[in-house]
GROMACS .gro file of C-alpha atoms in nm:
model
  368
    1UNK     CA    1  -5.471   7.918   0.704
    2UNK     CA    2  -5.684   7.890   0.979
    3UNK     CA    3  -5.744   7.523   0.883
    4UNK     CA    4  -5.350   7.444   0.725
    5UNK     CA    5  -5.280   7.498   1.078
    6UNK     CA    6  -5.550   7.286   1.275
    7UNK     CA    7  -5.394   7.021   0.970
    8UNK     CA    8  -5.006   7.082   1.097
    9UNK     CA    9  -5.119   7.089   1.505
   10UNK     CA   10  -5.250   6.755   1.480
   11UNK     CA   11  -4.952   6.611   1.210
   12UNK     CA   12  -4.738   6.760   1.486
   13UNK     CA   13  -4.899   6.569   1.785
   14UNK     CA   14  -4.910   6.280   1.556
   15UNK     CA   15  -4.494   6.343   1.535
   16UNK     CA   16  -4.481   6.446   1.880
   17UNK     CA   17  -4.676   6.086   1.902
   18UNK     CA   18  -4.399   5.934   1.672
   19UNK     CA   19  -4.081   6.054   1.915
   20UNK     CA   20  -4.254   5.900   2.227
   21UNK     CA   21  -4.248   5.593   2.133
   22UNK     CA   22  -3.871   5.617   1.959
   23UNK     CA   23  -3.800   5.725   2.215
   24UNK     CA   24  -3.906   5.447   2.394
   25UNK     CA   25  -3.854   5.158   2.246
   26UNK     CA   26  -3.455   5.338   2.226
   27UNK     CA   27  -3.449   5.325   2.617
   28UNK     CA   28  -3.593   4.991   2.629
   29UNK     CA   29  -3.309   4.882   2.443
   30UNK     CA   30  -3.038   5.064   2.588
   31UNK     CA   31  -3.222   4.894   2.934
   32UNK     CA   32  -3.192   4.567   2.741
   33UNK     CA   33  -2.822   4.659   2.617
   34UNK     CA   34  -2.688   4.750   3.014
   35UNK     CA   35  -2.882   4.383   3.176
   36UNK     CA   36  -2.696   4.177   2.950
   37UNK     CA   37  -2.353   4.337   2.989
   38UNK     CA   38  -2.385   4.324   3.409
   39UNK     CA   39  -2.583   3.900   3.313
   40UNK     CA   40  -2.231   3.892   3.128
   41UNK     CA   41  -1.973   4.097   3.383
   42UNK     CA   42  -2.151   3.900   3.662
   43UNK     CA   43  -2.072   3.553   3.520
   44UNK     CA   44  -1.734   3.652   3.431
   45UNK     CA   45  -1.700   3.802   3.748
   46UNK     CA   46  -1.723   3.455   3.922
   47UNK     CA   47  -1.356   3.251   4.089
   48UNK     CA   48  -1.401   2.968   3.798
   49UNK     CA   49  -1.144   2.816   3.940
   50UNK     CA   50  -1.318   2.896   4.257
   51UNK     CA   51  -1.703   2.728   4.184
   52UNK     CA   52  -1.457   2.344   4.018
   53UNK     CA   53  -1.277   2.365   4.348
   54UNK     CA   54  -1.621   2.364   4.522
   55UNK     CA   55  -1.858   2.129   4.323
   56UNK     CA   56  -1.447   1.864   4.302
   57UNK     CA   57  -1.472   1.906   4.688
   58UNK     CA   58  -1.885   1.720   4.650
   59UNK     CA   59  -1.701   1.457   4.489
   60UNK     CA   60  -1.997   1.542   4.186
   61UNK     CA   61  -1.868   1.384   3.826
   62UNK     CA   62  -1.964   1.746   3.751
   63UNK     CA   63  -1.730   2.037   3.614
   64UNK     CA   64  -1.931   2.315   3.754
   65UNK     CA   65  -2.170   2.538   3.564
   66UNK     CA   66  -1.942   2.730   3.309
   67UNK     CA   67  -2.059   3.061   3.272
   68UNK     CA   68  -2.173   3.081   2.835
   69UNK     CA   69  -1.960   3.215   2.611
   70UNK     CA   70  -2.002   3.621   2.630
   71UNK     CA   71  -1.869   3.615   2.245
   72UNK     CA   72  -2.231   3.527   2.190
   73UNK     CA   73  -2.314   3.871   2.418
   74UNK     CA   74  -2.110   4.069   2.223
   75UNK     CA   75  -2.249   3.941   1.918
   76UNK     CA   76  -2.570   4.092   2.003
   77UNK     CA   77  -2.430   4.429   2.163
   78UNK     CA   78  -2.265   4.533   1.817
   79UNK     CA   79  -2.565   4.400   1.621
   80UNK     CA   80  -2.822   4.587   1.910
   81UNK     CA   81  -2.540   4.873   1.887
   82UNK     CA   82  -2.576   4.931   1.548
   83UNK     CA   83  -2.972   4.985   1.554
   84UNK     CA   84  -2.906   5.207   1.760
   85UNK     CA   85  -2.694   5.436   1.490
   86UNK     CA   86  -2.921   5.351   1.284
   87UNK     CA   87  -3.245   5.527   1.469
   88UNK     CA   88  -3.014   5.810   1.564
   89UNK     CA   89  -3.146   5.969   1.179
   90UNK     CA   90  -3.501   5.852   1.201
   91UNK     CA   91  -3.685   6.119   1.382
   92UNK     CA   92  -3.535   6.441   1.243
   93UNK     CA   93  -3.671   6.270   0.894
   94UNK     CA   94  -3.953   6.138   1.024
   95UNK     CA   95  -4.030   6.509   1.126
   96UNK     CA   96  -3.916   6.676   0.810
   97UNK     CA   97  -4.194   6.379   0.583
   98UNK     CA   98  -4.530   6.415   0.867
   99UNK     CA   99  -4.511   6.862   0.884
  100UNK     CA  100  -4.381   7.141   0.660
  101UNK     CA  101  -4.091   7.252   0.882
  102UNK     CA  102  -4.103   7.586   0.722
  103UNK     CA  103  -4.457   7.631   0.838
  104UNK     CA  104  -4.389   7.616   1.252
  105UNK     CA  105  -4.316   7.897   1.429
  106UNK     CA  106  -3.896   8.001   1.477
  107UNK     CA  107  -3.899   7.860   1.862
  108UNK     CA  108  -4.088   7.570   1.798
  109UNK     CA  109  -3.863   7.507   1.542
  110UNK     CA  110  -3.491   7.595   1.735
  111UNK     CA  111  -3.687   7.369   2.044
  112UNK     CA  112  -3.754   7.007   1.814
  113UNK     CA  113  -3.319   7.102   1.663
  114UNK     CA  114  -3.280   7.125   1.968
  115UNK     CA  115  -3.420   6.769   2.184
  116UNK     CA  116  -3.298   6.666   1.908
  117UNK     CA  117  -2.919   6.748   1.898
  118UNK     CA  118  -2.991   6.658   2.263
  119UNK     CA  119  -3.140   6.286   2.214
  120UNK     CA  120  -2.904   6.188   1.976
  121UNK     CA  121  -2.572   6.286   2.212
  122UNK     CA  122  -2.694   6.116   2.491
  123UNK     CA  123  -2.771   5.828   2.304
  124UNK     CA  124  -2.383   5.866   2.099
  125UNK     CA  125  -2.248   5.930   2.485
  126UNK     CA  126  -2.449   5.610   2.543
  127UNK     CA  127  -2.309   5.369   2.205
  128UNK     CA  128  -1.890   5.501   2.290
  129UNK     CA  129  -2.024   5.341   2.623
  130UNK     CA  130  -2.091   5.036   2.514
  131UNK     CA  131  -1.850   4.990   2.272
  132UNK     CA  132  -1.594   5.046   2.519
  133UNK     CA  133  -1.743   4.810   2.732
  134UNK     CA  134  -1.773   4.563   2.420
  135UNK     CA  135  -1.381   4.610   2.431
  136UNK     CA  136  -1.304   4.497   2.795
  137UNK     CA  137  -1.626   4.218   2.766
  138UNK     CA  138  -1.324   4.099   2.527
  139UNK     CA  139  -1.024   4.134   2.687
  140UNK     CA  140  -1.160   3.922   2.989
  141UNK     CA  141  -1.379   3.623   2.741
  142UNK     CA  142  -0.978   3.572   2.599
  143UNK     CA  143  -0.909   3.573   2.970
  144UNK     CA  144  -1.172   3.413   3.124
  145UNK     CA  145  -1.071   3.106   2.821
  146UNK     CA  146  -0.725   3.096   2.885
  147UNK     CA  147  -0.833   3.026   3.246
  148UNK     CA  148  -1.090   2.770   3.181
  149UNK     CA  149  -0.850   2.552   2.947
  150UNK     CA  150  -0.588   2.571   3.249
  151UNK     CA  151  -0.839   2.359   3.427
  152UNK     CA  152  -0.905   2.112   3.224
  153UNK     CA  153  -0.504   2.144   3.182
  154UNK     CA  154  -0.511   2.058   3.570
  155UNK     CA  155  -0.774   1.775   3.584
  156UNK     CA  156  -0.563   1.612   3.256
  157UNK     CA  157  -0.216   1.720   3.426
  158UNK     CA  158  -0.138   1.854   3.147
  159UNK     CA  159   0.066   2.111   3.299
  160UNK     CA  160   0.290   2.173   3.592
  161UNK     CA  161   0.240   2.580   3.649
  162UNK     CA  162   0.021   2.685   3.878
  163UNK     CA  163  -0.127   2.903   3.685
  164UNK     CA  164  -0.146   2.844   3.201
  165UNK     CA  165   0.104   3.126   3.148
  166UNK     CA  166   0.296   3.148   3.444
  167UNK     CA  167   0.623   2.969   3.274
  168UNK     CA  168   0.933   3.035   3.092
  169UNK     CA  169   1.074   2.963   2.771
  170UNK     CA  170   1.460   2.874   2.894
  171UNK     CA  171   1.720   2.807   2.599
  172UNK     CA  172   2.107   2.877   2.783
  173UNK     CA  173   2.328   2.798   2.449
  174UNK     CA  174   2.438   2.907   2.106
  175UNK     CA  175   2.299   2.534   1.959
  176UNK     CA  176   2.094   2.445   1.662
  177UNK     CA  177   1.886   2.184   1.814
  178UNK     CA  178   1.763   2.397   2.137
  179UNK     CA  179   1.397   2.527   2.051
  180UNK     CA  180   1.087   2.572   2.135
  181UNK     CA  181   0.759   2.519   1.902
  182UNK     CA  182   0.408   2.680   1.852
  183UNK     CA  183   0.169   2.435   1.824
  184UNK     CA  184  -0.100   2.676   1.644
  185UNK     CA  185  -0.016   2.818   1.331
  186UNK     CA  186  -0.117   3.132   1.184
  187UNK     CA  187  -0.483   3.266   0.960
  188UNK     CA  188  -0.405   3.509   0.663
  189UNK     CA  189  -0.284   3.792   0.866
  190UNK     CA  190  -0.384   4.159   0.770
  191UNK     CA  191  -0.219   4.270   1.010
  192UNK     CA  192  -0.070   4.198   1.336
  193UNK     CA  193   0.090   4.260   1.752
  194UNK     CA  194   0.341   4.065   1.900
  195UNK     CA  195   0.488   4.095   2.216
  196UNK     CA  196   0.689   3.945   2.441
  197UNK     CA  197   0.930   3.969   2.799
  198UNK     CA  198   1.226   3.872   2.708
  199UNK     CA  199   1.596   3.817   2.892
  200UNK     CA  200   1.947   3.783   2.708
  201UNK     CA  201   2.302   3.914   2.719
  202UNK     CA  202   2.433   3.705   2.458
  203UNK     CA  203   2.733   3.856   2.237
  204UNK     CA  204   2.727   3.966   1.954
  205UNK     CA  205   2.406   4.000   1.966
  206UNK     CA  206   2.146   3.782   2.092
  207UNK     CA  207   1.999   3.573   1.796
  208UNK     CA  208   1.623   3.537   1.709
  209UNK     CA  209   1.344   3.513   1.970
  210UNK     CA  210   1.082   3.390   1.696
  211UNK     CA  211   1.066   3.326   1.363
  212UNK     CA  212   0.759   3.215   1.136
  213UNK     CA  213   0.855   3.052   0.786
  214UNK     CA  214   0.578   2.913   0.558
  215UNK     CA  215   0.600   2.700   0.193
  216UNK     CA  216   0.796   2.913  -0.041
  217UNK     CA  217   0.920   3.162   0.275
  218UNK     CA  218   1.122   3.065   0.524
  219UNK     CA  219   1.150   3.468   0.653
  220UNK     CA  220   0.730   3.592   0.654
  221UNK     CA  221   0.824   3.696   1.006
  222UNK     CA  222   1.127   3.694   1.129
  223UNK     CA  223   1.274   3.880   1.481
  224UNK     CA  224   1.630   3.893   1.444
  225UNK     CA  225   1.958   4.053   1.590
  226UNK     CA  226   2.245   3.862   1.432
  227UNK     CA  227   2.644   3.922   1.436
  228UNK     CA  228   2.649   4.331   1.502
  229UNK     CA  229   2.413   4.422   1.331
  230UNK     CA  230   2.058   4.651   1.497
  231UNK     CA  231   1.845   4.414   1.593
  232UNK     CA  232   1.582   4.371   1.221
  233UNK     CA  233   1.226   4.240   1.197
  234UNK     CA  234   1.206   4.052   0.841
  235UNK     CA  235   0.850   4.012   0.661
  236UNK     CA  236   0.819   3.782   0.378
  237UNK     CA  237   1.232   3.850   0.352
  238UNK     CA  238   1.198   4.220   0.336
  239UNK     CA  239   1.429   4.463   0.641
  240UNK     CA  240   1.322   4.702   0.904
  241UNK     CA  241   1.608   4.786   1.125
  242UNK     CA  242   1.387   4.804   1.506
  243UNK     CA  243   1.605   5.143   1.713
  244UNK     CA  244   1.568   4.850   2.021
  245UNK     CA  245   1.798   4.809   2.251
  246UNK     CA  246   1.808   4.453   2.459
  247UNK     CA  247   2.108   4.281   2.502
  248UNK     CA  248   2.186   4.360   2.893
  249UNK     CA  249   2.092   4.112   3.075
  250UNK     CA  250   1.788   4.253   3.204
  251UNK     CA  251   1.420   4.133   3.123
  252UNK     CA  252   1.248   4.359   2.862
  253UNK     CA  253   0.903   4.405   2.760
  254UNK     CA  254   0.889   4.380   2.344
  255UNK     CA  255   0.663   4.493   2.140
  256UNK     CA  256   0.591   4.492   1.741
  257UNK     CA  257   0.318   4.582   1.506
  258UNK     CA  258   0.255   4.596   1.142
  259UNK     CA  259  -0.013   4.654   0.897
  260UNK     CA  260   0.002   4.523   0.556
  261UNK     CA  261  -0.214   4.866   0.457
  262UNK     CA  262   0.186   5.106   0.339
  263UNK     CA  263   0.372   4.853   0.495
  264UNK     CA  264   0.345   5.074   0.846
  265UNK     CA  265   0.530   4.860   1.146
  266UNK     CA  266   0.573   5.004   1.493
  267UNK     CA  267   0.805   4.909   1.807
  268UNK     CA  268   0.793   4.934   2.112
  269UNK     CA  269   1.017   4.845   2.450
  270UNK     CA  270   0.931   4.848   2.790
  271UNK     CA  271   0.626   4.966   2.661
  272UNK     CA  272   0.738   5.344   2.535
  273UNK     CA  273   0.727   5.354   2.166
  274UNK     CA  274   1.132   5.401   2.014
  275UNK     CA  275   1.039   5.332   1.636
  276UNK     CA  276   0.761   5.361   1.333
  277UNK     CA  277   0.859   5.306   0.993
  278UNK     CA  278   0.683   5.273   0.667
  279UNK     CA  279   0.726   5.050   0.326
  280UNK     CA  280   0.778   4.764   0.475
  281UNK     CA  281   0.616   4.439   0.245
  282UNK     CA  282   0.328   4.707   0.171
  283UNK     CA  283  -0.023   4.534   0.096
  284UNK     CA  284   0.151   4.231   0.112
  285UNK     CA  285  -0.112   3.959   0.383
  286UNK     CA  286   0.182   3.685   0.639
  287UNK     CA  287   0.052   3.362   0.516
  288UNK     CA  288  -0.135   3.158   0.720
  289UNK     CA  289  -0.037   2.704   0.785
  290UNK     CA  290   0.324   2.808   0.850
  291UNK     CA  291   0.556   2.722   1.183
  292UNK     CA  292   0.617   2.956   1.467
  293UNK     CA  293   0.947   2.902   1.669
  294UNK     CA  294   1.076   2.981   1.938
  295UNK     CA  295   1.447   3.141   1.911
  296UNK     CA  296   1.592   2.989   1.548
  297UNK     CA  297   1.572   3.107   1.217
  298UNK     CA  298   1.458   2.862   0.993
  299UNK     CA  299   1.578   2.815   0.673
  300UNK     CA  300   1.276   2.617   0.594
  301UNK     CA  301   0.985   2.568   0.706
  302UNK     CA  302   1.036   2.377   1.065
  303UNK     CA  303   1.475   2.318   1.010
  304UNK     CA  304   1.771   2.393   0.835
  305UNK     CA  305   1.889   2.614   1.199
  306UNK     CA  306   2.192   2.758   1.236
  307UNK     CA  307   2.354   2.804   1.570
  308UNK     CA  308   2.504   3.143   1.499
  309UNK     CA  309   2.152   3.299   1.454
  310UNK     CA  310   1.995   3.097   1.769
  311UNK     CA  311   1.898   3.302   2.099
  312UNK     CA  312   1.986   3.270   2.385
  313UNK     CA  313   1.792   3.383   2.627
  314UNK     CA  314   1.525   3.381   2.892
  315UNK     CA  315   1.121   3.457   2.677
  316UNK     CA  316   0.803   3.481   2.825
  317UNK     CA  317   0.418   3.548   2.769
  318UNK     CA  318   0.444   3.565   2.404
  319UNK     CA  319   0.112   3.693   2.300
  320UNK     CA  320  -0.016   3.788   1.867
  321UNK     CA  321  -0.314   3.927   1.838
  322UNK     CA  322  -0.480   3.983   1.444
  323UNK     CA  323  -0.478   4.373   1.501
  324UNK     CA  324  -0.222   4.672   1.610
  325UNK     CA  325  -0.263   4.747   1.906
  326UNK     CA  326  -0.304   5.044   2.066
  327UNK     CA  327   0.050   5.195   2.296
  328UNK     CA  328  -0.186   5.323   2.523
  329UNK     CA  329  -0.234   4.885   2.558
  330UNK     CA  330   0.063   4.765   2.502
  331UNK     CA  331   0.180   5.011   2.793
  332UNK     CA  332  -0.063   4.853   2.998
  333UNK     CA  333   0.084   4.478   2.955
  334UNK     CA  334   0.425   4.607   3.012
  335UNK     CA  335   0.394   4.767   3.340
  336UNK     CA  336   0.129   4.440   3.411
  337UNK     CA  337  -0.177   4.652   3.510
  338UNK     CA  338  -0.353   4.473   3.284
  339UNK     CA  339  -0.367   4.045   3.137
  340UNK     CA  340  -0.461   4.111   2.765
  341UNK     CA  341  -0.352   3.743   2.622
  342UNK     CA  342  -0.378   3.699   2.271
  343UNK     CA  343  -0.633   3.673   2.053
  344UNK     CA  344  -0.458   3.458   1.716
  345UNK     CA  345  -0.168   3.283   1.952
  346UNK     CA  346  -0.159   3.289   2.349
  347UNK     CA  347   0.049   3.200   2.596
  348UNK     CA  348  -0.025   2.903   2.741
  349UNK     CA  349   0.153   2.649   2.884
  350UNK     CA  350  -0.001   2.332   2.648
  351UNK     CA  351   0.071   2.601   2.356
  352UNK     CA  352   0.378   2.526   2.321
  353UNK     CA  353   0.633   2.227   2.319
  354UNK     CA  354   1.009   2.256   2.385
  355UNK     CA  355   1.322   2.034   2.251
  356UNK     CA  356   1.673   1.933   2.222
  357UNK     CA  357   1.741   2.045   2.616
  358UNK     CA  358   1.526   2.400   2.605
  359UNK     CA  359   1.376   2.383   2.931
  360UNK     CA  360   1.057   2.556   2.991
  361UNK     CA  361   1.026   2.705   3.421
  362UNK     CA  362   0.804   2.865   3.629
  363UNK     CA  363   0.793   3.223   3.693
  364UNK     CA  364   0.571   3.464   3.738
  365UNK     CA  365   0.754   3.781   3.493
  366UNK     CA  366   0.549   4.107   3.633
  367UNK     CA  367   0.771   3.952   3.981
  368UNK     CA  368   1.056   3.901   3.848
   0.00000   0.00000   0.00000
């Protein structure tokens, strides 16, 4: 028994050493991650425009030093966080493998269990913090990319506005030839969120704020209020009626979310969720490579507009994401407390063309 106890103590010491090593490596990983986040935040926190102005002011033929792409840091952060999560399960397994667990005194077993529990809680808390940091960093990265694109447009003379997203599209007449066109197309989507600001008092019905058509399906995604019908969302020619009321001549913030999973949809107006439903084109992925039109309903890809279905009014901040945004994010966008450009389609001047007499005007949507 004495020899067995000595052997157990030796094994226990060895396990404790391994535990210390594990804790040390985890702390080192956390320190390294925190350092990376700080470096990335400080890089992104600098006013890019200010840096460029300084550089241009010196007469140098340079754009200044742009911070490296934070997306790389985010990717590295994800991998390291997964490693941390994997490590969480190891200490207890090591202990059980190296020591006859039942042979340990009860109080020692309880103490070790408590220590392991504390360690796991600390690490899970840190992982949760890092996940939040990652999400925040993703939003800041999108905003930084938008500012970068805008600055190049200013230098090249492509933008008439002081900020890339501070403009509105005006479609003042009900015709079949006034419209806006988004230059980018959509990838294959299994979920999306579309948000925009619009103002219209047209009757009957405001018309079609936007439509997305693909070969073989002109009504892949359409938002339309036609005649005396309620506003409708069409996906793959299937229809859901939305409880939105937006034809009072005031600016309204509208968000529509949809996922192919059970065809679930949500409708938000001015940050508030007013409706939800399911079975709208369930398990149908949105097809890629189509054409996005602002202000007209397409009967063929990119054309055959009907004046009776045209949007009359103004719109701004038309953004699309490839996921269902949280209600909290939508509220923050609607009340102007966050700037969150769409990661699939962002609202930027050089991505929107206007035709037939439609015009782009400067506007600060939140102030107006």
